[in-house]
Amino acid sequence: MARPSKQLVRLDVNQDVHDVAVEPRTTLLEAIRYALRLTGSKQGCDKGDCGACTVLVDGRPVLSCISLAVEGQGRKITTIEGLADGNHAHPVQDAFDVCGALQCGFCQSGMMLSAAALLEQNPRPSRDAIKEALSGNLCRCTGYTQILDAVEVASGQRDVPERDERPTTVRR
Amino acid sequence: MLTLPPFQYHRPTSVAEAVALLGEHGGKAKLIAGGTDLVPNMKHRLHTPEHVIGLRDVAELHRVGSRDGALTIGAMVTLADLARDERVSAIFPSLTKAASQIAGPQLREMGTVGGNLALDTRCVYYNQTYFWRKALGYCLKKDGTVCHVVKGGQKCVAAASNDTAPVLIALGATVRLVSPRGAREVPLDQFYVADGVKNTVLEPDELLTEVRVLLPQGRLVNGYQKLRIRASIDYPSLTVAVAAWLEKDGSAQWIRMVLSALGSRPHPVKRIEHLFGKPIDAAAIEELGQAAFKQCHPLTNINVDPGWRRQMIPVFVRRAWAQALAIRS
């Protein structure tokens, strides 16, 4: 069929309102990454399996790669770029940092948004509740242990780990 | 990167408006609720509708309530909201369990009850990219003439993979279907047909608006078990839903048991009526497990060993009844 013309969609992303011209078939992820140039949301499997594209819509974690941009109108969207409060990192971001809860970082935006949404609903989740809440985000590097630790640190249920003083190949 | 094919998007705000659009565009249109089934399938070019009708703004489809002694669940209620609903978990714990185990957390926030009931059937030879399917010469369900699951098969056996369907059939639910021609109420058991290409009686111009489940007057017990490789994201490889009505003396007035994720429709286990009127004891549960085992034959339509899935049938029947009888409502 002939390609339908673009239409203007008003997207509220990280409390900034953008009018974006999109085709009906544009996914929310494509609008966020390629129209708004917010590339923190990752394009992984692109079919709703991996969780790398997770964003918060009205506070709930959803997969932007299988959401339509036209259906994002009128809803509050938060991407990883909007998780910090100005210059102050979100507790989940701090915890991921001090726990070393990432390696390649590809899954990290989605992980942190799922974790932030969990803590919003349940400020002191059990380890099992954390596992359940993050079970839609796949990580191929870490083995998940430090990620789960980080969410416990962010919720004040675990002490900040001591800095690992072993030499690294990367000079700080 | 997987792109969507082009389509026109419509955003009705009432059932009447949505149904009018269906009447106009019918076979060239697809309804989108949460999009978790439709969007990946469109990316794989399994569906290329000219029109997509979004149901998000139809407020009347988003409600859970009770009417005429029945619990009513609107088609657009998300699976996460259903799983969190305390009115539901108090009476139908098996429905809460099924809803809370569908896919993963984000998919449950998006996916809806109506979408789960109208879920397209799934098969390892169908849910693939266009490139993949073309390389194999397509299949019986889409674009081709050969079934890769059953050699020489003329009937598609893609698997019914909805978690809520077997539970709601066991609970005796009905669905309301609305079209420009009027509305009809269909028992969920009769909503599904044994054809993997399209396994429901839903017409192209019909909209599933709500599910109704009669509220029990006595002691209803119900349970649900789901087999899958990972405890998240994965579709089911075997599901067992059980329900029974217990008399005061502990005997079962009726028993229902529905297995799914095997063939193209959920399978209510037959020839168990001789167990009615007796208590559901270990011997009865053993007999129910054997009846299910004899009647159900997993296929290679799902990429999980069919032998293992079959051996797990009596095990899961046992677990489902143990769960149902321990949380008597």
Short mmCIF file of C-alpha atoms in Angstrom, two decimals:
data_model
loop_
_atom_site.label_atom_id
_atom_site.label_comp_id
_atom_site.label_asym_id
_atom_site.label_seq_id
_atom_site.Cartn_x
_atom_site.Cartn_y
_atom_site.Cartn_z
CA MET A 1 0.00 0.00 0.00
CA ALA A 2 1.02 3.63 -0.42
CA ARG A 3 2.87 4.88 2.58
CA PRO A 4 0.55 6.99 4.79
CA SER A 5 1.76 10.53 5.39
CA LYS A 6 3.51 11.48 8.58
CA GLN A 7 1.52 12.92 11.44
CA LEU A 8 2.48 15.14 14.33
CA VAL A 9 2.58 13.42 17.68
CA ARG A 10 3.16 15.28 20.93
CA LEU A 11 5.50 13.24 23.12
CA ASP A 12 6.24 14.11 26.76
CA VAL A 13 9.69 12.63 27.24
CA ASN A 14 11.58 13.34 30.46
CA GLN A 15 9.23 16.29 31.11
CA ASP A 16 10.18 17.91 27.80
CA VAL A 17 7.36 18.16 25.30
CA HIS A 18 8.31 17.40 21.70
CA ASP A 19 6.19 17.58 18.56
CA VAL A 20 7.50 14.78 16.39
CA ALA A 21 6.47 13.95 12.82
CA VAL A 22 6.15 10.17 12.57
CA GLU A 23 4.58 7.57 10.35
CA PRO A 24 1.97 5.39 12.09
CA ARG A 25 4.41 2.50 11.79
CA THR A 26 7.19 4.31 13.69
CA THR A 27 7.86 2.60 16.98
CA LEU A 28 8.23 4.59 20.18
CA LEU A 29 11.86 3.44 20.31
CA GLU A 30 12.53 4.70 16.78
CA ALA A 31 10.98 8.08 17.66
CA ILE A 32 13.05 8.33 20.86
CA ARG A 33 16.32 7.27 19.25
CA TYR A 34 16.14 8.72 15.76
CA ALA A 35 13.81 11.74 16.06
CA LEU A 36 14.69 12.89 19.58
CA ARG A 37 18.29 11.60 19.40
CA LEU A 38 18.03 10.06 22.88
CA THR A 39 20.14 6.99 22.23
CA GLY A 40 20.27 5.72 25.81
CA SER A 41 17.32 3.43 25.06
CA LYS A 42 18.86 0.51 23.21
CA GLN A 43 17.64 -1.36 20.15
CA GLY A 44 18.41 -5.00 20.92
CA CYS A 45 16.21 -7.83 19.65
CA ASP A 46 13.67 -5.24 18.41
CA LYS A 47 10.81 -7.70 18.95
CA GLY A 48 10.06 -7.55 22.65
CA ASP A 49 12.28 -10.28 24.07
CA CYS A 50 15.37 -8.63 25.60
CA GLY A 51 14.24 -5.54 27.54
CA ALA A 52 17.07 -3.27 26.32
CA CYS A 53 14.50 -0.76 25.01
CA THR A 54 12.61 -0.51 28.33
CA VAL A 55 11.23 2.95 29.09
CA LEU A 56 8.75 4.09 31.74
CA VAL A 57 5.32 5.08 30.46
CA ASP A 58 3.20 6.69 33.20
CA GLY A 59 5.68 5.13 35.65
CA ARG A 60 5.33 1.56 34.39
CA PRO A 61 8.13 -0.27 32.54
CA VAL A 62 7.19 -1.06 28.93
CA LEU A 63 9.05 -2.14 25.81
CA SER A 64 9.36 0.81 23.42
CA CYS A 65 10.45 -1.38 20.46
CA ILE A 66 6.97 -2.90 20.22
CA SER A 67 5.04 0.25 21.17
CA LEU A 68 3.73 2.64 18.52
CA ALA A 69 4.93 6.26 18.75
CA VAL A 70 1.40 7.45 17.92
CA GLU A 71 0.16 5.68 21.06
CA GLY A 72 2.69 7.55 23.22
CA GLN A 73 0.72 10.79 22.93
CA GLY A 74 -0.73 12.01 26.20
CA ARG A 75 1.44 9.77 28.36
CA LYS A 76 4.48 10.58 30.48
CA ILE A 77 7.56 8.85 29.10
CA THR A 78 10.81 8.53 31.04
CA THR A 79 14.00 7.29 29.38
CA ILE A 80 17.34 6.67 31.02
CA GLU A 81 18.30 10.28 30.16
CA GLY A 82 15.52 11.46 32.49
CA LEU A 83 16.17 9.17 35.45
CA ALA A 84 18.63 11.45 37.27
CA ASP A 85 17.27 14.45 39.15
CA GLY A 86 19.20 17.26 37.49
CA ASN A 87 22.84 16.83 38.52
CA HIS A 88 21.98 14.22 41.14
CA ALA A 89 22.13 10.62 40.00
CA HIS A 90 19.18 8.38 40.85
CA PRO A 91 20.00 6.02 43.78
CA VAL A 92 19.82 3.10 41.34
CA GLN A 93 22.42 4.77 39.10
CA ASP A 94 24.74 5.35 42.08
CA ALA A 95 24.30 1.76 43.23
CA PHE A 96 25.03 0.32 39.78
CA ASP A 97 28.21 2.42 39.76
CA VAL A 98 29.54 1.39 43.18
CA CYS A 99 28.59 -2.27 42.71
CA GLY A 100 30.11 -2.55 39.24
CA ALA A 101 26.78 -3.85 38.06
CA LEU A 102 27.60 -3.66 34.39
CA GLN A 103 30.12 -4.74 31.86
CA CYS A 104 29.26 -3.81 28.28
CA GLY A 105 26.40 -1.61 29.46
CA PHE A 106 23.93 -2.46 26.70
CA CYS A 107 21.23 -3.80 29.02
CA GLN A 108 21.91 -1.20 31.68
CA SER A 109 19.41 1.51 30.73
CA GLY A 110 16.57 -0.98 30.72
CA MET A 111 17.81 -2.65 33.91
CA MET A 112 17.97 0.64 35.80
CA LEU A 113 14.52 1.77 34.61
CA SER A 114 12.96 -1.57 35.62
CA ALA A 115 14.73 -1.29 38.99
CA ALA A 116 13.63 2.33 39.50
CA ALA A 117 10.00 1.39 38.70
CA LEU A 118 10.20 -1.47 41.21
CA LEU A 119 11.54 0.76 44.01
CA GLU A 120 8.82 3.32 43.30
CA GLN A 121 6.18 0.61 44.00
CA ASN A 122 8.08 -1.33 46.65
CA PRO A 123 10.88 0.62 48.42
CA ARG A 124 12.30 -2.47 50.20
CA PRO A 125 11.85 -5.40 47.84
CA SER A 126 13.02 -8.92 48.69
CA ARG A 127 15.76 -10.52 46.57
CA ASP A 128 13.07 -12.63 44.87
CA ALA A 129 10.95 -9.56 44.13
CA ILE A 130 14.00 -7.90 42.56
CA LYS A 131 14.69 -10.98 40.44
CA GLU A 132 11.07 -11.03 39.32
CA ALA A 133 11.01 -7.31 38.48
CA LEU A 134 14.24 -7.54 36.45
CA SER A 135 13.33 -10.85 34.78
CA GLY A 136 12.30 -9.07 31.58
CA ASN A 137 15.79 -7.60 31.11
CA LEU A 138 18.44 -9.89 29.71
CA CYS A 139 22.16 -9.38 30.44
CA ARG A 140 24.76 -11.43 28.60
CA CYS A 141 27.81 -10.27 30.60
CA THR A 142 27.40 -10.02 34.33
CA GLY A 143 25.64 -13.15 35.51
CA TYR A 144 23.22 -10.75 37.25
CA THR A 145 24.67 -11.06 40.78
CA GLN A 146 26.04 -7.51 41.01
CA ILE A 147 22.88 -6.15 39.39
CA LEU A 148 20.70 -7.72 42.09
CA ASP A 149 23.19 -6.50 44.73
CA ALA A 150 22.98 -2.99 43.29
CA VAL A 151 19.19 -2.87 43.66
CA GLU A 152 19.58 -4.00 47.27
CA VAL A 153 22.15 -1.23 47.82
CA ALA A 154 19.83 1.32 46.18
CA SER A 155 17.02 0.27 48.53
CA GLY A 156 19.26 0.56 51.59
CA GLN A 157 19.17 -3.16 52.33
CA ARG A 158 22.83 -3.86 51.65
CA ASP A 159 26.02 -2.00 52.51
CA VAL A 160 28.01 -0.36 49.76
CA PRO A 161 30.74 -2.84 48.79
CA GLU A 162 34.33 -1.92 49.53
CA ARG A 163 36.32 -0.71 46.56
CA ASP A 164 38.17 -3.53 44.83
CA GLU A 165 41.84 -2.50 45.00
CA ARG A 166 43.17 -5.19 42.68
CA PRO A 167 45.14 -3.68 39.79
CA THR A 168 43.24 -3.23 36.55
CA THR A 169 44.55 -2.90 33.03
CA VAL A 170 42.78 0.44 32.72
CA ARG A 171 44.48 3.41 34.39
CA ARG A 172 42.05 5.70 36.11
CA MET B 1 16.54 -3.85 13.35
CA LEU B 2 13.02 -4.93 12.38
CA THR B 3 10.74 -2.39 10.74
CA LEU B 4 6.97 -2.39 10.65
CA PRO B 5 5.08 -2.49 7.35
CA PRO B 6 3.10 0.70 6.56
CA PHE B 7 -0.49 1.06 7.75
CA GLN B 8 -3.06 3.70 8.60
CA TYR B 9 -3.74 4.20 12.30
CA HIS B 10 -7.18 4.83 13.79
CA ARG B 11 -7.93 5.83 17.37
CA PRO B 12 -11.61 5.27 18.28
CA THR B 13 -12.88 6.39 21.71
CA SER B 14 -15.91 4.09 22.04
CA VAL B 15 -16.85 0.49 21.27
CA ALA B 16 -19.45 1.80 18.77
CA GLU B 17 -16.76 3.79 16.94
CA ALA B 18 -14.31 0.88 16.97
CA VAL B 19 -16.94 -1.51 15.63
CA ALA B 20 -17.93 0.97 12.89
CA LEU B 21 -14.27 1.09 11.79
CA LEU B 22 -14.17 -2.72 11.78
CA GLY B 23 -17.34 -2.74 9.67
CA GLU B 24 -15.71 -0.38 7.19
CA HIS B 25 -12.27 -2.01 6.97
CA GLY B 26 -13.00 -5.54 8.24
CA GLY B 27 -10.55 -8.02 6.74
CA LYS B 28 -7.99 -5.29 5.96
CA ALA B 29 -7.79 -4.16 9.59
CA LYS B 30 -6.18 -5.41 12.78
CA LEU B 31 -7.05 -4.33 16.29
CA ILE B 32 -4.18 -3.29 18.55
CA ALA B 33 -4.50 -3.52 22.33
CA GLY B 34 -1.13 -3.92 24.07
CA GLY B 35 0.63 -4.76 20.80
CA THR B 36 2.87 -7.42 22.35
CA ASP B 37 1.61 -10.11 19.95
CA LEU B 38 0.60 -8.02 16.92
CA VAL B 39 3.68 -5.77 16.63
CA PRO B 40 6.35 -8.53 16.58
CA ASN B 41 4.12 -10.52 14.18
CA MET B 42 3.82 -7.50 11.90
CA LYS B 43 7.59 -7.00 12.06
CA HIS B 44 7.90 -10.60 10.86
CA ARG B 45 5.36 -9.82 8.07
CA LEU B 46 2.97 -12.43 9.45
CA HIS B 47 0.29 -9.74 9.28
CA THR B 48 0.35 -6.73 6.93
CA PRO B 49 -2.94 -4.93 7.68
CA GLU B 50 -3.77 -1.71 5.78
CA HIS B 51 -5.49 -0.36 8.88
CA VAL B 52 -4.60 -0.69 12.55
CA ILE B 53 -7.30 0.26 15.05
CA GLY B 54 -5.96 1.29 18.47
CA LEU B 55 -8.22 0.48 21.43
CA ARG B 56 -6.26 2.38 24.09
CA ASP B 57 -8.71 5.29 24.29
CA VAL B 58 -11.85 3.15 24.57
CA ALA B 59 -12.47 3.78 28.28
CA GLU B 60 -15.32 1.25 28.61
CA LEU B 61 -12.91 -1.62 27.84
CA HIS B 62 -10.59 -0.85 30.76
CA ARG B 63 -12.87 -1.83 33.67
CA VAL B 64 -13.04 -4.75 36.07
CA GLY B 65 -16.42 -5.05 37.78
CA SER B 66 -19.26 -7.36 38.70
CA ARG B 67 -22.69 -7.62 37.12
CA ASP B 68 -25.53 -10.15 37.43
CA GLY B 69 -23.54 -12.43 39.72
CA ALA B 70 -20.52 -12.48 37.42
CA LEU B 71 -17.07 -10.92 37.44
CA THR B 72 -16.56 -8.87 34.27
CA ILE B 73 -13.10 -8.08 32.95
CA GLY B 74 -12.78 -5.53 30.14
CA ALA B 75 -10.69 -6.56 27.16
CA MET B 76 -8.19 -3.71 27.67
CA VAL B 77 -7.41 -4.51 31.32
CA THR B 78 -3.67 -5.16 31.36
CA LEU B 79 -2.37 -8.54 32.52
CA ALA B 80 -0.35 -6.75 35.23
CA ASP B 81 -3.47 -5.00 36.55
CA LEU B 82 -5.38 -8.31 36.44
CA ALA B 83 -2.56 -10.01 38.37
CA ARG B 84 -2.65 -7.22 41.01
CA ASP B 85 -6.47 -7.23 41.39
CA GLU B 86 -7.41 -8.45 44.87
CA ARG B 87 -11.05 -9.07 43.96
CA VAL B 88 -9.82 -11.59 41.39
CA SER B 89 -7.18 -13.30 43.53
CA ALA B 90 -9.64 -13.78 46.42
CA ILE B 91 -11.95 -15.93 44.27
CA PHE B 92 -9.97 -17.10 41.27
CA PRO B 93 -6.35 -17.59 42.42
CA SER B 94 -5.66 -19.67 39.30
CA LEU B 95 -6.46 -16.64 37.11
CA THR B 96 -4.15 -14.44 39.17
CA LYS B 97 -1.42 -17.07 38.91
CA ALA B 98 -1.83 -17.39 35.14
CA ALA B 99 -1.85 -13.60 34.60
CA SER B 100 1.20 -13.07 36.83
CA GLN B 101 3.23 -15.67 34.92
CA ILE B 102 2.59 -14.45 31.38
CA ALA B 103 5.81 -13.45 29.58
CA GLY B 104 7.85 -10.90 31.61
CA PRO B 105 7.07 -7.78 33.68
CA GLN B 106 7.13 -5.23 30.84
CA LEU B 107 5.03 -7.45 28.57
CA ARG B 108 2.41 -7.83 31.32
CA GLU B 109 2.23 -4.03 31.75
CA MET B 110 1.46 -3.80 28.01
CA GLY B 111 -0.46 -7.00 27.22
CA THR B 112 -4.20 -7.17 27.84
CA VAL B 113 -6.81 -9.79 28.72
CA GLY B 114 -8.53 -9.44 25.35
CA GLY B 115 -5.22 -9.65 23.54
CA ASN B 116 -4.21 -12.76 25.47
CA LEU B 117 -7.49 -14.51 24.64
CA ALA B 118 -7.21 -13.54 20.96
CA LEU B 119 -3.46 -14.37 20.83
CA ASP B 120 -2.29 -15.72 17.49
CA THR B 121 -1.24 -19.37 17.63
CA ARG B 122 2.52 -19.98 17.76
CA CYS B 123 4.86 -22.38 16.01
CA VAL B 124 8.62 -22.66 15.64
CA TYR B 125 8.14 -22.52 11.84
CA TYR B 126 5.80 -19.52 11.95
CA ASN B 127 7.15 -17.00 14.48
CA GLN B 128 10.23 -16.18 12.42
CA THR B 129 11.38 -13.35 10.18
CA TYR B 130 10.23 -13.20 6.56
CA PHE B 131 13.79 -14.08 5.47
CA TRP B 132 13.84 -17.19 7.67
CA ARG B 133 10.41 -18.39 6.52
CA LYS B 134 11.22 -17.75 2.87
CA ALA B 135 14.44 -19.78 3.14
CA LEU B 136 12.40 -22.75 4.34
CA GLY B 137 9.72 -22.35 1.65
CA TYR B 138 7.14 -20.97 4.10
CA CYS B 139 4.58 -23.14 5.95
CA LEU B 140 0.94 -24.17 6.02
CA LYS B 141 -0.07 -21.37 8.39
CA LYS B 142 1.41 -18.54 6.35
CA ASP B 143 2.29 -18.15 2.66
CA GLY B 144 3.01 -21.88 2.06
CA THR B 145 1.42 -25.31 1.61
CA VAL B 146 3.68 -27.62 3.63
CA CYS B 147 3.52 -28.37 7.36
CA HIS B 148 6.98 -28.85 8.87
CA VAL B 149 5.63 -30.19 12.16
CA VAL B 150 3.39 -33.00 10.88
CA LYS B 151 4.77 -34.59 7.68
CA GLY B 152 2.04 -34.46 5.02
CA GLY B 153 -0.21 -32.62 7.47
CA GLN B 154 -3.10 -30.70 5.90
CA LYS B 155 -4.21 -29.01 9.11
CA CYS B 156 -2.14 -26.40 10.91
CA VAL B 157 -1.16 -27.46 14.44
CA ALA B 158 0.38 -24.18 15.67
CA ALA B 159 0.00 -24.02 19.46
CA ALA B 160 -2.56 -22.04 21.44
CA SER B 161 -0.15 -20.27 23.80
CA ASN B 162 -2.43 -18.05 25.89
CA ASP B 163 -2.15 -18.60 29.64
CA THR B 164 -5.53 -17.15 30.59
CA ALA B 165 -7.53 -19.26 28.10
CA PRO B 166 -7.26 -22.70 29.79
CA VAL B 167 -7.92 -21.12 33.20
CA LEU B 168 -10.96 -19.18 32.04
CA ILE B 169 -12.36 -22.24 30.22
CA ALA B 170 -11.96 -24.29 33.41
CA LEU B 171 -13.80 -21.52 35.29
CA GLY B 172 -16.63 -21.60 32.71
CA ALA B 173 -16.09 -18.07 31.37
CA THR B 174 -17.91 -16.49 28.43
CA VAL B 175 -16.74 -13.72 26.09
CA ARG B 176 -18.79 -10.90 24.57
CA LEU B 177 -18.20 -10.28 20.86
CA VAL B 178 -19.52 -7.07 19.26
CA SER B 179 -19.80 -6.33 15.54
CA PRO B 180 -21.86 -3.96 13.36
CA ARG B 181 -24.37 -6.84 13.19
CA GLY B 182 -24.89 -6.88 16.94
CA ALA B 183 -23.44 -8.57 20.02
CA ARG B 184 -23.14 -12.22 20.98
CA GLU B 185 -22.07 -14.04 24.13
CA VAL B 186 -19.92 -17.12 23.45
CA PRO B 187 -18.76 -19.70 26.01
CA LEU B 188 -14.96 -19.47 25.92
CA ASP B 189 -14.72 -23.21 25.28
CA GLN B 190 -16.62 -22.66 22.02
CA PHE B 191 -14.62 -19.52 21.17
CA TYR B 192 -11.68 -21.71 20.13
CA VAL B 193 -11.59 -24.09 17.17
CA ALA B 194 -8.99 -26.74 16.29
CA ASP B 195 -7.36 -24.86 13.41
CA GLY B 196 -3.91 -23.40 13.92
CA VAL B 197 -4.28 -20.90 11.04
CA LYS B 198 -7.03 -19.10 12.94
CA ASN B 199 -8.13 -20.78 16.14
CA THR B 200 -11.08 -18.60 17.15
CA VAL B 201 -14.62 -17.99 15.88
CA LEU B 202 -13.92 -14.23 15.94
CA GLU B 203 -15.12 -12.70 12.64
CA PRO B 204 -12.97 -10.01 10.94
CA ASP B 205 -15.47 -7.31 11.96
CA GLU B 206 -15.88 -8.49 15.55
CA LEU B 207 -14.42 -7.00 18.71
CA LEU B 208 -13.98 -8.99 21.94
CA THR B 209 -15.16 -6.51 24.59
CA GLU B 210 -15.21 -8.40 27.89
CA VAL B 211 -14.88 -11.71 29.69
CA ARG B 212 -17.53 -12.82 32.18
CA VAL B 213 -16.90 -15.40 34.90
CA LEU B 214 -19.79 -16.47 37.15
CA LEU B 215 -19.02 -15.83 40.81
CA PRO B 216 -19.16 -19.10 42.78
CA GLN B 217 -21.93 -19.58 45.34
CA GLY B 218 -20.20 -22.46 47.12
CA ARG B 219 -16.68 -23.80 47.44
CA LEU B 220 -14.76 -23.40 44.23
CA VAL B 221 -11.20 -24.71 44.14
CA ASN B 222 -8.91 -23.83 41.25
CA GLY B 223 -5.25 -24.10 40.30
CA TYR B 224 -2.81 -23.45 37.48
CA GLN B 225 0.58 -24.83 36.50
CA LYS B 226 2.83 -23.72 33.65
CA LEU B 227 5.88 -25.43 32.18
CA ARG B 228 8.55 -23.36 30.45
CA ILE B 229 12.32 -23.34 30.14
CA ARG B 230 12.91 -19.96 31.79
CA ALA B 231 10.67 -18.66 34.59
CA SER B 232 10.14 -15.41 32.65
CA ILE B 233 9.59 -14.12 29.10
CA ASP B 234 9.04 -17.62 27.62
CA TYR B 235 5.71 -18.74 26.23
CA PRO B 236 4.31 -21.88 27.90
CA SER B 237 5.38 -25.36 26.77
CA LEU B 238 2.54 -26.96 28.73
CA THR B 239 -0.22 -25.49 30.87
CA VAL B 240 -2.66 -27.22 33.20
CA ALA B 241 -5.72 -25.44 34.62
CA VAL B 242 -8.00 -27.21 37.09
CA ALA B 243 -11.25 -26.24 38.82
CA ALA B 244 -13.86 -28.06 40.87
CA TRP B 245 -16.93 -27.30 42.90
CA LEU B 246 -16.83 -28.99 46.30
CA GLU B 247 -19.91 -29.99 48.29
CA LYS B 248 -19.96 -29.65 52.09
CA ASP B 249 -18.88 -33.27 52.48
CA GLY B 250 -15.82 -32.65 50.28
CA SER B 251 -17.12 -34.47 47.21
CA ALA B 252 -16.83 -32.73 43.85
CA GLN B 253 -20.08 -31.65 42.20
CA TRP B 254 -18.11 -31.16 39.00
CA ILE B 255 -14.46 -31.18 37.92
CA ARG B 256 -12.90 -29.37 34.98
CA MET B 257 -9.34 -29.72 33.74
CA VAL B 258 -7.95 -27.93 30.68
CA LEU B 259 -4.50 -28.45 29.15
CA SER B 260 -2.95 -26.10 26.62
CA ALA B 261 0.22 -25.05 24.72
CA LEU B 262 -0.02 -28.40 22.93
CA GLY B 263 -2.27 -28.10 19.84
CA SER B 264 -4.18 -25.33 18.16
CA ARG B 265 -6.80 -24.95 20.89
CA PRO B 266 -6.94 -25.53 24.65
CA HIS B 267 -7.96 -29.13 25.41
CA PRO B 268 -10.62 -29.77 28.08
CA VAL B 269 -9.85 -33.29 29.36
CA LYS B 270 -12.81 -35.54 28.56
CA ARG B 271 -14.34 -38.67 30.12
CA ILE B 272 -13.74 -37.71 33.75
CA GLU B 273 -17.44 -37.54 34.74
CA HIS B 274 -17.21 -40.80 36.68
CA LEU B 275 -15.12 -38.90 39.26
CA PHE B 276 -17.96 -36.44 39.97
CA GLY B 277 -19.72 -36.92 43.29
CA LYS B 278 -16.58 -38.25 44.98
CA PRO B 279 -13.82 -36.51 46.93
CA ILE B 280 -10.72 -35.44 44.97
CA ASP B 281 -8.27 -37.73 46.74
CA ALA B 282 -4.86 -39.03 45.70
CA ALA B 283 -6.41 -41.87 43.69
CA ALA B 284 -8.72 -39.47 41.84
CA ILE B 285 -5.84 -37.11 41.08
CA GLU B 286 -3.78 -40.05 39.77
CA GLU B 287 -6.69 -41.01 37.51
CA LEU B 288 -7.07 -37.41 36.28
CA GLY B 289 -3.35 -37.33 35.48
CA GLN B 290 -3.60 -40.55 33.46
CA ALA B 291 -6.68 -39.31 31.57
CA ALA B 292 -4.82 -36.13 30.60
CA PHE B 293 -1.69 -38.10 29.66
CA LYS B 294 -3.68 -40.39 27.33
CA GLN B 295 -5.54 -37.54 25.63
CA CYS B 296 -2.66 -35.08 25.08
CA HIS B 297 0.17 -35.45 22.59
CA PRO B 298 2.74 -32.63 22.45
CA LEU B 299 4.22 -31.90 19.00
CA THR B 300 7.40 -30.31 17.68
CA ASN B 301 5.45 -27.06 17.07
CA ILE B 302 7.23 -25.67 20.14
CA ASN B 303 11.00 -25.85 20.40
CA VAL B 304 10.86 -27.85 23.64
CA ASP B 305 11.23 -31.65 23.70
CA PRO B 306 7.74 -33.18 23.18
CA GLY B 307 8.69 -36.31 25.17
CA TRP B 308 9.55 -34.24 28.22
CA ARG B 309 6.39 -32.16 27.88
CA ARG B 310 4.26 -35.34 27.76
CA GLN B 311 5.97 -36.88 30.78
CA MET B 312 5.31 -33.67 32.70
CA ILE B 313 1.53 -33.86 32.12
CA PRO B 314 0.68 -36.15 35.11
CA VAL B 315 3.23 -34.28 37.25
CA PHE B 316 1.66 -30.92 36.50
CA VAL B 317 -1.86 -32.29 36.97
CA ARG B 318 -0.79 -33.42 40.44
CA ARG B 319 0.78 -30.06 41.27
CA ALA B 320 -2.22 -28.11 39.98
CA TRP B 321 -4.62 -30.10 42.19
CA ALA B 322 -2.30 -29.84 45.19
CA GLN B 323 -2.26 -26.10 44.71
CA ALA B 324 -6.04 -25.89 44.18
CA LEU B 325 -6.93 -27.98 47.24
CA ALA B 326 -4.50 -26.17 49.54
CA ILE B 327 -5.91 -22.73 48.72
CA ARG B 328 -9.58 -23.57 49.00
CA SER B 329 -11.78 -20.53 48.44
#
